[in-house]
Structures are given as C-alpha cells and as structure tokens.
Amino acid sequence: MSENCIFCQIVAGDIPGRTVYEDDTVLAFLDANPLSPGHTLVIPKAHHERLNDTPADVAGEVMSTLHELVPAVEAAVDAPASTVAFNNGEEAGQEVPHVHGHIVPRFEDDGGRPIHALVTDRPDLSDDELDAIESDIVAEQA
C-alpha cells in the first residue's frame, strides 16, 4: 500500500469506487473519468507502479481478470468491441503510478482511434535496425 496512491486508497476503502469485481489479488472498478460508458480499470490490490514492477503471478491474475471482464463489460453497455490497454510509465501517459489495465468499450463512430494513432511521428526503421532491436530484446531476457 502506498498512502499517496489514489488506487491504494480505493483498495483500502478510504475513497469510494464502483467495484465490478474483487478477489484477494485484484480489484476492478469503473473509471471515475470514463472515456466511454463502462470504462473499467483492473488493478492489482498490492501497489506496483508499472508492469515491470509487478510479480508475474500477480500480472497473470490481472490479465485473467481482464479476460473474464471484457465480455461482461461489453455486454453490460451493449458495446460491439473494446480497447484493452496499459499505459506503462509516465512517458506513456500513465497518470496514476499504480499498474492498471483499461477496458474501454468502443462503439461505431465514437471518435476513438486505433493504437497506431497514439504516435504521430513514427520511426522509419531499416531491416538492420529492426534486427538489432530484436537481438537486444532477446539478449535482455537472458
């Protein structure tokens, strides 16, 4: 628990939330500033700032909960689709430093855009550059 974290305060019951799912590890609640009806956040109850900081078993529980909740959220608001995403770090747009997955129900003509619209200045990488990045990622896992 982090005293200054709004999500930890929701987990502790110090701040009210509209809980849609809860177990020993995970809490899911409606976003207080939704991008669409049904916008849901899925968080680990324990404080972890980024996915990188989250133990694999806890991250697995968060993903399993997302997997179960996506169809329920879509059905509840009659959405034909949803965007499921994590902003991992401040530079990626993470506003609350507590790992959280978003389920954003999507509707025809909702003005939303695909994930490839996140960045407007996309790199033009050569095959050699892509090969080097691939090798570096593989090496970081060793």
Coordinates of N, CA, C and O in Angstrom, one line a residue:
M1 N 0.8 -1.2 0.0 CA 0.0 0.0 0.0 C 0.9 1.2 0.0 O 1.9 1.3 0.7
S2 N 0.4 2.2 -0.8 CA 1.1 3.5 -0.8 C 0.1 4.5 -0.3 O -1.0 4.6 -0.9
E3 N 0.4 5.2 0.7 CA -0.5 6.2 1.3 C -1.0 7.3 0.3 O -2.1 7.8 0.4
N4 N -0.1 7.7 -0.6 CA -0.4 8.7 -1.5 C -1.0 8.3 -2.8 O -1.3 9.1 -3.7
C5 N -1.3 7.0 -3.0 CA -1.8 6.4 -4.2 C -3.3 6.3 -4.1 O -3.9 5.7 -3.3
I6 N -4.0 7.0 -5.1 CA -5.5 7.0 -5.1 C -6.0 5.6 -5.3 O -7.1 5.3 -4.7
F7 N -5.4 4.8 -6.0 CA -5.9 3.4 -6.2 C -5.7 2.6 -5.0 O -6.6 1.8 -4.6
C8 N -4.6 2.8 -4.2 CA -4.4 2.1 -2.9 C -5.5 2.6 -2.0 O -6.0 1.8 -1.1
Q9 N -5.9 3.8 -2.0 CA -7.0 4.4 -1.2 C -8.3 3.8 -1.5 O -9.1 3.5 -0.6
I10 N -8.5 3.5 -2.8 CA -9.8 2.8 -3.2 C -9.7 1.4 -2.7 O -10.7 0.9 -2.1
V11 N -8.6 0.7 -2.8 CA -8.5 -0.7 -2.3 C -8.8 -0.7 -0.8 O -9.5 -1.6 -0.3
A12 N -8.2 0.2 -0.1 CA -8.4 0.3 1.4 C -9.8 0.7 1.8 O -10.2 0.6 3.0
G13 N -10.6 1.2 0.8 CA -12.0 1.7 1.2 C -12.0 3.1 1.7 O -13.0 3.6 2.1
D14 N -10.9 3.8 1.6 CA -10.8 5.2 2.1 C -11.5 6.2 1.1 O -11.9 7.3 1.4
I15 N -11.5 5.8 -0.2 CA -12.1 6.5 -1.3 C -13.1 5.6 -1.9 O -12.8 4.4 -2.2
P16 N -14.4 6.0 -2.1 CA -15.4 5.1 -2.7 C -15.0 4.8 -4.2 O -14.5 5.6 -4.9
G17 N -15.4 3.6 -4.6 CA -15.3 3.2 -6.0 C -16.4 2.3 -6.4 O -17.1 1.7 -5.5
R18 N -16.7 2.3 -7.7 CA -17.8 1.5 -8.2 C -17.2 0.1 -8.6 O -16.9 -0.1 -9.7
T19 N -17.1 -0.7 -7.6 CA -16.4 -2.0 -7.8 C -17.3 -3.0 -8.6 O -18.5 -3.2 -8.3
V20 N -16.7 -3.6 -9.7 CA -17.4 -4.5 -10.5 C -16.8 -5.9 -10.3 O -17.4 -6.9 -10.8
Y21 N -15.6 -6.0 -9.7 CA -15.0 -7.3 -9.4 C -14.0 -7.2 -8.3 O -13.3 -6.2 -8.3
E22 N -13.9 -8.2 -7.4 CA -12.9 -8.2 -6.4 C -12.6 -9.6 -6.0 O -13.5 -10.4 -5.8
D23 N -11.3 -9.9 -5.8 CA -10.9 -11.1 -5.2 C -9.7 -10.8 -4.3 O -9.5 -9.6 -4.0
D24 N -8.9 -11.8 -3.8 CA -7.8 -11.5 -2.9 C -6.7 -10.7 -3.5 O -6.0 -10.0 -2.8
T25 N -6.5 -10.7 -4.9 CA -5.4 -10.1 -5.5 C -5.8 -8.9 -6.4 O -5.0 -8.0 -6.5
V26 N -7.0 -8.9 -7.0 CA -7.3 -8.0 -8.0 C -8.6 -7.2 -7.6 O -9.5 -7.8 -7.0
L27 N -8.7 -6.0 -8.0 CA -9.9 -5.1 -7.9 C -10.2 -4.5 -9.2 O -9.2 -4.0 -9.9
A28 N -11.4 -4.5 -9.6 CA -11.8 -3.8 -10.9 C -13.0 -2.9 -10.5 O -13.9 -3.2 -9.8
F29 N -12.9 -1.7 -11.1 CA -13.9 -0.7 -10.8 C -14.1 0.3 -12.0 O -13.2 0.4 -12.8
L30 N -15.2 1.0 -12.0 CA -15.4 1.9 -13.1 C -14.5 3.1 -12.9 O -14.3 3.6 -11.8
D31 N -14.0 3.6 -14.1 CA -13.2 4.8 -14.1 C -14.0 6.0 -13.7 O -15.1 6.1 -14.3
A32 N -13.5 6.8 -12.8 CA -14.2 8.0 -12.4 C -14.3 9.1 -13.5 O -15.1 9.9 -13.5
N33 N -13.4 9.0 -14.5 CA -13.4 9.9 -15.6 C -13.4 9.1 -16.9 O -12.4 9.0 -17.6
P34 N -14.5 8.4 -17.2 CA -14.6 7.5 -18.3 C -14.4 8.1 -19.7 O -14.9 9.2 -19.9
L35 N -13.8 7.2 -20.5 CA -13.7 7.6 -21.9 C -14.9 7.1 -22.7 O -15.2 7.6 -23.8
S36 N -15.7 6.2 -22.1 CA -16.9 5.7 -22.7 C -17.7 5.1 -21.5 O -17.1 4.8 -20.5
P37 N -19.0 4.8 -21.7 CA -19.8 4.1 -20.7 C -19.2 2.8 -20.5 O -18.9 2.0 -21.4
G38 N -19.0 2.4 -19.2 CA -18.5 1.1 -18.8 C -16.9 1.0 -18.7 O -16.4 0.0 -18.4
H39 N -16.2 2.2 -19.0 CA -14.8 2.2 -18.9 C -14.4 1.7 -17.5 O -14.7 2.2 -16.5
T40 N -13.7 0.6 -17.5 CA -13.3 -0.2 -16.3 C -11.8 -0.2 -16.1 O -11.1 -0.4 -17.1
L41 N -11.3 -0.1 -14.9 CA -9.9 -0.3 -14.5 C -9.8 -1.6 -13.8 O -10.6 -1.9 -12.9
V42 N -8.7 -2.3 -14.1 CA -8.4 -3.6 -13.4 C -7.0 -3.4 -12.8 O -6.1 -3.1 -13.6
I43 N -6.9 -3.5 -11.5 CA -5.6 -3.3 -10.8 C -5.3 -4.4 -9.9 O -6.2 -5.1 -9.4
P44 N -4.0 -4.6 -9.6 CA -3.6 -5.5 -8.5 C -3.9 -4.7 -7.2 O -3.7 -3.5 -7.2
K45 N -4.3 -5.4 -6.2 CA -4.6 -4.7 -4.9 C -3.3 -4.2 -4.3 O -3.2 -3.1 -3.7
A46 N -2.2 -5.0 -4.4 CA -0.9 -4.5 -3.9 C -0.3 -3.5 -4.8 O -0.6 -3.5 -6.0
H47 N 0.4 -2.5 -4.3 CA 0.9 -1.4 -5.0 C 2.1 -1.8 -5.8 O 3.1 -2.2 -5.3
H48 N 2.0 -1.7 -7.1 CA 3.1 -1.8 -8.1 C 2.9 -0.7 -9.1 O 1.9 -0.6 -9.7
E49 N 4.0 0.1 -9.3 CA 3.9 1.2 -10.2 C 3.7 0.9 -11.6 O 3.0 1.5 -12.3
R50 N 4.5 -0.1 -12.1 CA 4.5 -0.4 -13.5 C 4.4 -1.9 -13.7 O 4.6 -2.7 -12.8
L51 N 4.1 -2.4 -14.9 CA 4.0 -3.8 -15.2 C 5.4 -4.4 -14.9 O 5.5 -5.5 -14.3
N52 N 6.5 -3.7 -15.1 CA 7.8 -4.2 -14.9 C 8.0 -4.5 -13.4 O 8.9 -5.3 -13.1
D53 N 7.3 -3.8 -12.5 CA 7.5 -4.0 -11.1 C 6.5 -5.1 -10.5 O 6.6 -5.4 -9.3
T54 N 5.6 -5.6 -11.3 CA 4.6 -6.5 -10.9 C 5.1 -7.9 -10.9 O 5.5 -8.3 -12.0
P55 N 5.0 -8.7 -9.9 CA 5.3 -10.1 -9.9 C 4.5 -10.8 -11.0 O 3.3 -10.5 -11.2
A56 N 5.1 -11.8 -11.6 CA 4.5 -12.5 -12.8 C 3.2 -13.1 -12.4 O 2.2 -13.0 -13.1
D57 N 3.1 -13.7 -11.2 CA 1.8 -14.3 -10.8 C 0.7 -13.3 -10.6 O -0.4 -13.5 -11.0
V58 N 1.0 -12.1 -10.1 CA 0.1 -11.0 -9.9 C -0.4 -10.5 -11.3 O -1.6 -10.3 -11.5
A59 N 0.6 -10.3 -12.2 CA 0.3 -9.8 -13.5 C -0.6 -10.8 -14.2 O -1.5 -10.4 -14.9
G60 N -0.4 -12.1 -14.0 CA -1.2 -13.1 -14.6 C -2.7 -13.0 -14.1 O -3.6 -13.2 -14.8
E61 N -2.8 -12.8 -12.8 CA -4.1 -12.6 -12.2 C -4.9 -11.4 -12.8 O -6.1 -11.4 -13.1
V62 N -4.1 -10.3 -13.0 CA -4.7 -9.1 -13.6 C -5.2 -9.4 -15.0 O -6.3 -9.1 -15.4
M63 N -4.3 -10.1 -15.8 CA -4.7 -10.5 -17.2 C -5.9 -11.4 -17.2 O -6.8 -11.3 -18.0
S64 N -5.9 -12.4 -16.3 CA -7.0 -13.3 -16.2 C -8.3 -12.6 -15.9 O -9.4 -12.9 -16.5
T65 N -8.2 -11.6 -15.0 CA -9.4 -10.8 -14.7 C -9.9 -10.0 -15.9 O -11.1 -9.9 -16.2
L66 N -8.9 -9.4 -16.6 CA -9.3 -8.6 -17.8 C -10.0 -9.6 -18.8 O -11.0 -9.2 -19.4
H67 N -9.4 -10.8 -19.0 CA -10.0 -11.7 -19.9 C -11.5 -12.1 -19.5 O -12.3 -12.2 -20.4
E68 N -11.7 -12.2 -18.3 CA -13.1 -12.5 -17.8 C -14.0 -11.3 -17.9 O -15.2 -11.4 -18.2
L69 N -13.5 -10.1 -17.6 CA -14.4 -8.9 -17.6 C -14.7 -8.3 -18.9 O -15.7 -7.7 -19.1
V70 N -13.8 -8.4 -19.9 CA -14.1 -7.8 -21.2 C -15.5 -8.1 -21.7 O -16.2 -7.2 -22.1
P71 N -15.8 -9.4 -21.9 CA -17.2 -9.7 -22.4 C -18.3 -9.2 -21.5 O -19.3 -8.8 -22.0
A72 N -18.1 -9.2 -20.2 CA -19.1 -8.7 -19.3 C -19.3 -7.2 -19.4 O -20.5 -6.7 -19.5
V73 N -18.2 -6.5 -19.5 CA -18.3 -5.0 -19.7 C -19.0 -4.7 -21.0 O -19.9 -3.9 -21.1
E74 N -18.5 -5.3 -22.1 CA -19.1 -5.1 -23.4 C -20.6 -5.4 -23.4 O -21.4 -4.6 -23.9
A75 N -21.0 -6.5 -22.8 CA -22.4 -6.9 -22.8 C -23.2 -5.9 -22.0 O -24.3 -5.5 -22.3
A76 N -22.7 -5.4 -20.9 CA -23.4 -4.5 -20.0 C -23.7 -3.2 -20.6 O -24.8 -2.6 -20.3
V77 N -22.9 -2.7 -21.5 CA -23.1 -1.4 -22.2 C -23.5 -1.6 -23.6 O -23.5 -0.6 -24.4
D78 N -23.7 -2.8 -24.1 CA -24.0 -3.1 -25.5 C -23.0 -2.6 -26.5 O -23.3 -2.0 -27.5
A79 N -21.7 -2.8 -26.1 CA -20.6 -2.4 -27.0 C -20.2 -3.5 -27.9 O -20.0 -4.7 -27.4
P80 N -20.0 -3.3 -29.2 CA -19.6 -4.3 -30.1 C -18.1 -4.7 -30.0 O -17.6 -5.7 -30.5
A81 N -17.3 -3.8 -29.3 CA -15.9 -4.0 -29.2 C -15.3 -3.2 -28.0 O -16.1 -2.5 -27.3
S82 N -14.0 -3.4 -27.7 CA -13.4 -2.7 -26.7 C -11.9 -2.5 -27.0 O -11.3 -3.3 -27.7
T83 N -11.3 -1.5 -26.4 CA -9.9 -1.4 -26.4 C -9.4 -1.7 -25.0 O -9.9 -1.2 -24.0
V84 N -8.4 -2.6 -24.9 CA -7.8 -3.0 -23.7 C -6.4 -2.6 -23.7 O -5.6 -3.0 -24.6
A85 N -6.0 -1.8 -22.7 CA -4.6 -1.2 -22.8 C -4.1 -0.9 -21.4 O -4.8 -0.7 -20.4
F86 N -2.7 -0.9 -21.4 CA -2.0 -0.4 -20.2 C -1.1 0.8 -20.7 O -0.5 0.7 -21.7
N87 N -1.1 1.8 -19.9 CA 0.0 2.9 -20.1 C 1.0 2.5 -19.0 O 0.7 2.5 -17.8
N88 N 2.2 2.2 -19.5 CA 3.3 1.7 -18.6 C 4.4 2.7 -18.4 O 5.4 2.7 -19.1
G89 N 4.2 3.6 -17.5 CA 5.1 4.7 -17.2 C 4.6 6.1 -17.6 O 3.7 6.2 -18.5
E90 N 5.1 7.1 -17.0 CA 4.6 8.4 -17.2 C 4.7 8.9 -18.6 O 3.8 9.5 -19.2
E91 N 5.8 8.6 -19.3 CA 6.0 9.0 -20.7 C 5.0 8.3 -21.6 O 4.7 8.8 -22.7
A92 N 4.4 7.2 -21.2 CA 3.4 6.5 -22.0 C 2.0 7.0 -21.6 O 1.0 6.5 -22.2
G93 N 1.9 8.0 -20.7 CA 0.6 8.5 -20.4 C 0.0 7.9 -19.1 O -1.2 8.2 -18.8
Q94 N 0.8 7.2 -18.4 CA 0.2 6.6 -17.1 C 0.1 7.8 -16.1 O 1.1 8.4 -15.7
E95 N -1.1 8.1 -15.7 CA -1.4 9.2 -14.8 C -1.4 8.8 -13.4 O -1.1 9.6 -12.5
V96 N -1.8 7.6 -13.1 CA -1.7 7.1 -11.7 C -0.6 6.1 -11.6 O -0.7 5.1 -12.3
P97 N 0.4 6.3 -10.7 CA 1.5 5.4 -10.7 C 1.2 4.1 -9.9 O 1.8 3.8 -8.9
H98 N 0.2 3.4 -10.4 CA -0.2 2.1 -9.8 C -0.7 1.3 -11.1 O -1.6 1.8 -11.8
V99 N -0.1 0.2 -11.4 CA -0.4 -0.5 -12.6 C -1.9 -0.8 -12.7 O -2.5 -1.1 -11.8
H100 N -2.4 -0.5 -13.9 CA -3.8 -0.7 -14.2 C -4.1 -0.9 -15.6 O -3.5 -0.2 -16.5
G101 N -5.0 -1.9 -15.9 CA -5.4 -2.1 -17.3 C -6.8 -1.5 -17.5 O -7.6 -1.4 -16.6
H102 N -6.9 -0.9 -18.7 CA -8.2 -0.2 -19.0 C -9.0 -1.2 -19.9 O -8.5 -1.8 -20.8
I103 N -10.3 -1.2 -19.7 CA -11.2 -1.8 -20.6 C -12.1 -0.6 -21.1 O -12.9 -0.1 -20.2
V104 N -12.0 -0.2 -22.3 CA -12.7 0.9 -22.8 C -13.7 0.4 -23.9 O -13.3 0.1 -25.0
P105 N -15.0 0.3 -23.5 CA -15.9 -0.1 -24.5 C -15.9 0.8 -25.7 O -15.8 2.0 -25.6
R106 N -16.0 0.3 -26.9 CA -16.0 1.0 -28.2 C -17.3 0.9 -28.9 O -17.9 -0.2 -28.9
F107 N -17.6 1.9 -29.6 CA -18.9 2.0 -30.4 C -18.6 2.6 -31.7 O -17.6 3.4 -31.9
E108 N -19.4 2.2 -32.7 CA -19.3 2.8 -34.0 C -19.4 4.3 -33.9 O -20.2 4.9 -33.2
D109 N -18.5 5.0 -34.6 CA -18.4 6.5 -34.7 C -18.2 7.1 -33.3 O -18.7 8.2 -33.0
D110 N -17.5 6.5 -32.4 CA -17.2 7.0 -31.1 C -16.0 8.0 -31.1 O -15.7 8.6 -30.0
G111 N -15.4 8.2 -32.2 CA -14.3 9.2 -32.3 C -13.0 8.6 -31.8 O -12.0 9.3 -31.9
G112 N -13.0 7.4 -31.3 CA -11.8 6.7 -30.8 C -10.9 6.3 -32.0 O -11.4 6.2 -33.1
R113 N -9.7 6.1 -31.8 CA -8.8 5.7 -32.8 C -8.0 4.5 -32.5 O -8.0 4.1 -31.3
P114 N -7.4 3.8 -33.4 CA -6.7 2.6 -33.1 C -5.3 2.9 -32.4 O -4.9 4.1 -32.4
I115 N -4.7 1.9 -31.9 CA -3.5 2.1 -31.1 C -2.4 2.7 -32.0 O -1.5 3.5 -31.5
H116 N -2.4 2.5 -33.3 CA -1.3 3.0 -34.1 C -1.5 4.5 -34.3 O -0.6 5.2 -34.9
A117 N -2.6 5.1 -33.8 CA -2.8 6.6 -33.8 C -2.1 7.2 -32.6 O -2.2 8.5 -32.5
L118 N -1.6 6.5 -31.7 CA -1.0 7.1 -30.5 C 0.2 8.0 -30.7 O 0.4 9.0 -30.1
V119 N 1.0 7.6 -31.7 CA 2.2 8.4 -32.0 C 2.1 8.9 -33.5 O 1.8 8.2 -34.4
T120 N 2.3 10.2 -33.6 CA 2.2 10.8 -34.9 C 3.5 10.8 -35.7 O 3.5 10.9 -36.9
D121 N 4.6 10.8 -35.0 CA 6.0 10.8 -35.6 C 6.6 9.5 -35.5 O 7.4 9.2 -34.6
R122 N 6.2 8.6 -36.4 CA 6.6 7.2 -36.3 C 8.0 7.0 -37.0 O 8.3 7.6 -38.0
P123 N 8.8 6.1 -36.4 CA 10.2 5.9 -37.0 C 10.1 5.1 -38.3 O 9.2 4.3 -38.4
D124 N 11.1 5.4 -39.1 CA 11.2 4.6 -40.4 C 12.5 3.8 -40.2 O 13.6 4.2 -40.4
L125 N 12.3 2.5 -39.6 CA 13.4 1.7 -39.3 C 13.8 0.8 -40.4 O 12.9 0.1 -41.0
S126 N 15.1 0.6 -40.6 CA 15.6 -0.3 -41.7 C 15.5 -1.7 -41.1 O 15.4 -2.0 -39.9
D127 N 15.7 -2.7 -42.0 CA 15.7 -4.1 -41.6 C 16.9 -4.3 -40.6 O 16.7 -5.1 -39.7
D128 N 18.0 -3.7 -40.9 CA 19.2 -3.8 -40.0 C 18.8 -3.3 -38.6 O 19.2 -3.9 -37.6
E129 N 18.2 -2.2 -38.5 CA 17.8 -1.6 -37.2 C 16.8 -2.5 -36.5 O 16.9 -2.7 -35.3
L130 N 15.8 -3.0 -37.2 CA 14.9 -3.9 -36.6 C 15.5 -5.2 -36.1 O 15.2 -5.7 -35.0
D131 N 16.5 -5.7 -36.9 CA 17.3 -6.9 -36.5 C 18.0 -6.6 -35.2 O 18.1 -7.5 -34.3
A132 N 18.6 -5.5 -35.1 CA 19.4 -5.1 -33.9 C 18.5 -5.0 -32.7 O 18.9 -5.5 -31.6
I133 N 17.3 -4.4 -32.9 CA 16.4 -4.3 -31.8 C 15.9 -5.7 -31.3 O 15.9 -6.0 -30.1
E134 N 15.6 -6.5 -32.3 CA 15.2 -7.9 -32.0 C 16.3 -8.6 -31.1 O 16.0 -9.2 -30.1
S135 N 17.5 -8.5 -31.6 CA 18.7 -9.1 -30.8 C 18.8 -8.5 -29.4 O 19.1 -9.3 -28.5
D136 N 18.7 -7.2 -29.3 CA 18.8 -6.6 -28.0 C 17.7 -7.0 -27.0 O 18.0 -7.3 -25.8
I137 N 16.5 -7.2 -27.5 CA 15.4 -7.6 -26.7 C 15.6 -9.0 -26.2 O 15.5 -9.4 -25.0
V138 N 16.1 -9.9 -27.1 CA 16.3 -11.3 -26.8 C 17.5 -11.3 -25.7 O 17.4 -12.1 -24.7
A139 N 18.5 -10.5 -25.9 CA 19.6 -10.5 -25.0 C 19.2 -10.0 -23.6 O 19.7 -10.5 -22.6
E140 N 18.3 -9.1 -23.5 CA 17.8 -8.6 -22.2 C 17.1 -9.6 -21.4 O 17.0 -9.5 -20.2
Q141 N 16.6 -10.6 -22.1 CA 15.8 -11.7 -21.4 C 16.7 -12.7 -20.8 O 16.3 -13.6 -20.0
A142 N 18.0 -12.8 -21.3 CA 18.9 -13.8 -20.8 C 19.4 -13.6 -19.4 O 19.4 -12.6 -18.9

